[in-house]
Amino acid sequence: MAATDLHELLRSLRVWAPGVTELPPFDPGAAPSSPVPLFTTWFAQAVTAGQTEPHTMSLATTDEDGRPDVRIVMLHGADADGWAFATHATSRKGGHLSARPHAALAFYWPVLGRQVRVRGPVTSAPSEESQADLHARSTGALAAALTGRQSEVLGSVEELRQASEAAWEQARRNPAAPSPTWTLYRLRPEEVEFFQGDADRRHVRLLYRRAGEGWTRELLWP
């Protein structure tokens, strides 16, 4: 098998190729006064445009020493209370959020050339709400939560298989089984930025900044 030249491969790729990406116009002057309605509209448009897994997002946290970390997680909701996601409080990201309860989110929907970035403090929901969120999801989600030990060192793939099979059996037998460390988190944004790509590189960046109970809006150079 021939070795892959990464730099040659990178140079062969295009961003927002015709026939794959449609770059819709975006008039920031017509944007709503708060970010959640615009996010909801953009999210729905990404779904309609066929964007795969539009509900996945990058979650960036920092550890107690201030070192950054990032991973992909699933959006559980967005409303006036914030952008919601969930994980085990005992996981690596759960530990980060306990030590430094601030985070950043990034959505990328290349089918429309759009990004949304969100930054702010993070709080955890009460246990009852976290468990209700978990039990509203699929059997597989519950089984994964019941498997537990997220971010711990794993001895072998076989160890994971056995633990997962036991968790799946428990989830099927008891759909209300609790996972005590499963936690719903909410990021209450201080900033939300909407990025719309443009074929001539005149990208539109609209930034919402929290101001008391309302928001200010400003454009950013691309």
XYZ file of C-alpha atoms in Angstrom:
222
model
C 0.000 0.000 0.000
C 1.471 3.338 -1.053
C 2.174 5.862 1.671
C -0.224 8.802 1.832
C 1.266 12.262 1.405
C -0.797 14.316 3.815
C 0.189 17.675 2.344
C -0.697 16.604 -1.205
C -3.999 15.242 0.040
C -4.782 18.492 1.846
C -4.022 20.557 -1.259
C -6.431 18.413 -3.277
C -9.400 19.210 -1.068
C -11.897 22.025 -1.460
C -13.998 23.897 1.057
C -17.658 24.474 0.157
C -17.472 22.720 -3.205
C -20.245 23.564 -5.723
C -22.940 20.923 -5.755
C -22.167 20.014 -2.149
C -22.523 23.318 -0.334
C -25.062 26.088 -0.802
C -24.064 29.425 0.718
C -27.334 31.238 1.489
C -27.385 35.011 1.959
C -27.494 36.258 5.544
C -28.732 39.732 6.426
C -27.560 40.468 9.978
C -29.794 43.538 10.078
C -32.817 41.256 10.013
C -31.535 39.002 12.793
C -33.665 38.674 15.933
C -32.778 40.528 19.127
C -31.618 37.359 20.938
C -29.577 34.389 19.694
C -31.792 31.386 20.466
C -34.432 32.097 17.752
C -31.691 32.511 15.132
C -29.961 29.345 16.301
C -33.248 27.443 16.105
C -33.838 28.693 12.544
C -30.314 27.851 11.426
C -30.495 24.423 13.049
C -33.776 23.624 11.290
C -32.329 24.823 7.980
C -29.279 22.579 8.458
C -31.579 19.598 9.026
C -33.635 20.460 5.923
C -30.465 20.876 3.847
C -29.400 17.338 4.731
C -26.555 18.145 7.106
C -25.502 14.891 8.784
C -25.618 14.883 12.573
C -26.310 18.618 12.933
C -26.903 18.119 16.658
C -23.266 17.241 17.320
C -20.964 19.986 18.567
C -17.438 20.544 19.810
C -17.240 21.115 23.558
C -14.103 22.844 24.835
C -13.205 22.828 28.525
C -10.079 23.526 30.574
C -8.587 21.486 33.384
C -7.583 22.834 36.790
C -4.212 23.918 35.349
C -5.871 25.861 32.540
C -4.955 23.384 29.790
C -7.640 23.166 27.078
C -9.392 20.030 25.892
C -12.067 19.482 23.246
C -14.347 16.675 22.099
C -17.599 16.097 20.196
C -20.823 15.772 22.200
C -24.539 15.877 21.459
C -26.795 18.883 21.949
C -29.719 18.152 24.267
C -31.509 21.465 23.854
C -31.188 25.248 23.582
C -33.510 27.775 25.166
C -33.474 30.845 27.394
C -31.746 28.805 30.113
C -28.827 27.906 27.852
C -27.387 25.222 25.594
C -27.683 21.770 27.211
C -25.512 18.659 27.015
C -24.900 15.704 29.318
C -22.118 13.474 30.558
C -20.964 11.677 33.685
C -19.881 14.074 36.426
C -16.973 11.674 37.009
C -15.738 11.834 33.391
C -12.783 13.962 32.314
C -14.998 16.768 31.048
C -17.137 16.494 34.167
C -14.010 16.983 36.260
C -12.995 19.955 34.148
C -16.397 21.581 34.592
C -16.255 21.006 38.331
C -12.846 22.711 38.570
C -13.518 25.450 36.002
C -17.256 25.800 35.240
C -16.876 27.613 31.919
C -16.939 26.142 28.405
C -17.236 26.874 24.712
C -19.305 25.145 22.024
C -18.864 25.124 18.256
C -21.315 23.874 15.625
C -20.212 23.446 12.007
C -22.733 22.842 9.241
C -20.641 22.727 6.034
C -23.629 22.012 3.800
C -24.575 25.676 4.362
C -21.127 27.069 5.176
C -22.239 27.989 8.688
C -20.740 27.965 12.142
C -22.182 28.882 15.523
C -19.916 29.500 18.516
C -21.125 29.768 22.106
C -19.166 30.702 25.265
C -20.153 31.095 28.897
C -20.443 29.659 32.403
C -21.799 26.153 32.936
C -24.106 24.859 35.661
C -25.363 21.355 36.396
C -29.036 20.503 36.598
C -30.566 18.824 39.678
C -30.286 15.033 39.759
C -33.998 14.547 39.080
C -33.811 16.609 35.904
C -30.621 14.878 34.767
C -32.193 11.436 35.213
C -35.374 12.530 33.405
C -33.241 13.730 30.492
C -31.443 10.385 30.367
C -34.633 8.335 30.486
C -36.181 10.377 27.672
C -33.409 9.109 25.366
C -32.884 5.723 23.699
C -32.229 2.351 25.303
C -28.723 2.534 23.873
C -28.101 5.881 25.571
C -29.224 4.440 28.897
C -27.067 1.351 28.403
C -24.041 3.531 27.662
C -24.693 5.587 30.799
C -25.111 2.442 32.909
C -21.832 1.046 31.585
C -20.215 3.979 33.382
C -16.530 4.497 34.250
C -16.191 7.041 31.427
C -12.594 8.274 30.926
C -11.121 5.645 33.279
C -8.331 3.366 32.012
C -9.788 0.272 30.289
C -8.052 -3.055 30.747
C -9.247 -4.670 27.515
C -11.895 -4.577 24.809
C -13.324 -7.770 26.290
C -13.821 -6.034 29.641
C -15.819 -3.326 27.882
C -17.887 -5.899 25.985
C -18.908 -7.705 29.162
C -19.779 -4.496 31.019
C -21.730 -3.179 28.031
C -23.716 -6.396 27.589
C -24.688 -6.318 31.273
C -25.709 -2.653 30.960
C -27.818 -3.342 27.862
C -29.605 -6.155 29.699
C -30.279 -3.870 32.656
C -31.530 -1.051 30.409
C -33.962 -3.363 28.610
C -35.177 -4.897 31.868
C -35.526 -1.595 33.715
C -35.889 1.472 31.443
C -36.032 3.675 34.561
C -32.744 2.420 35.990
C -30.806 5.358 37.485
C -27.276 6.361 36.552
C -26.306 8.506 39.566
C -23.336 10.257 37.965
C -25.153 11.153 34.732
C -25.500 14.930 34.718
C -27.263 17.431 32.496
C -25.226 20.615 32.062
C -26.305 24.006 30.750
C -24.024 26.585 29.230
C -25.527 30.038 29.767
C -23.920 32.044 26.980
C -22.186 35.335 27.423
C -21.386 35.385 23.696
C -22.936 33.663 20.672
C -21.412 34.146 17.223
C -23.082 33.255 13.917
C -20.784 32.795 10.911
C -22.101 32.623 7.359
C -19.566 31.711 4.699
C -19.411 33.623 1.415
C -17.981 32.415 -1.910
C -15.985 35.641 -2.294
C -14.627 35.277 1.266
C -16.754 38.176 2.493
C -17.988 36.059 5.356
C -20.625 37.509 7.674
C -19.940 37.261 11.400
C -22.655 38.413 13.792
C -21.779 38.433 17.500
C -24.345 38.594 20.293
C -22.997 39.752 23.672
C -25.054 39.458 26.835
C -25.890 42.839 28.369
C -27.858 42.432 31.586
C -31.052 40.624 30.670
C -30.719 41.519 26.988
C -28.189 41.340 24.164
C -26.073 43.652 22.059
C -25.192 42.779 18.467
C -22.120 43.682 16.454
C -20.446 42.624 13.220
C -16.903 41.225 13.149
C -14.347 41.324 10.355
C -13.962 37.851 8.830
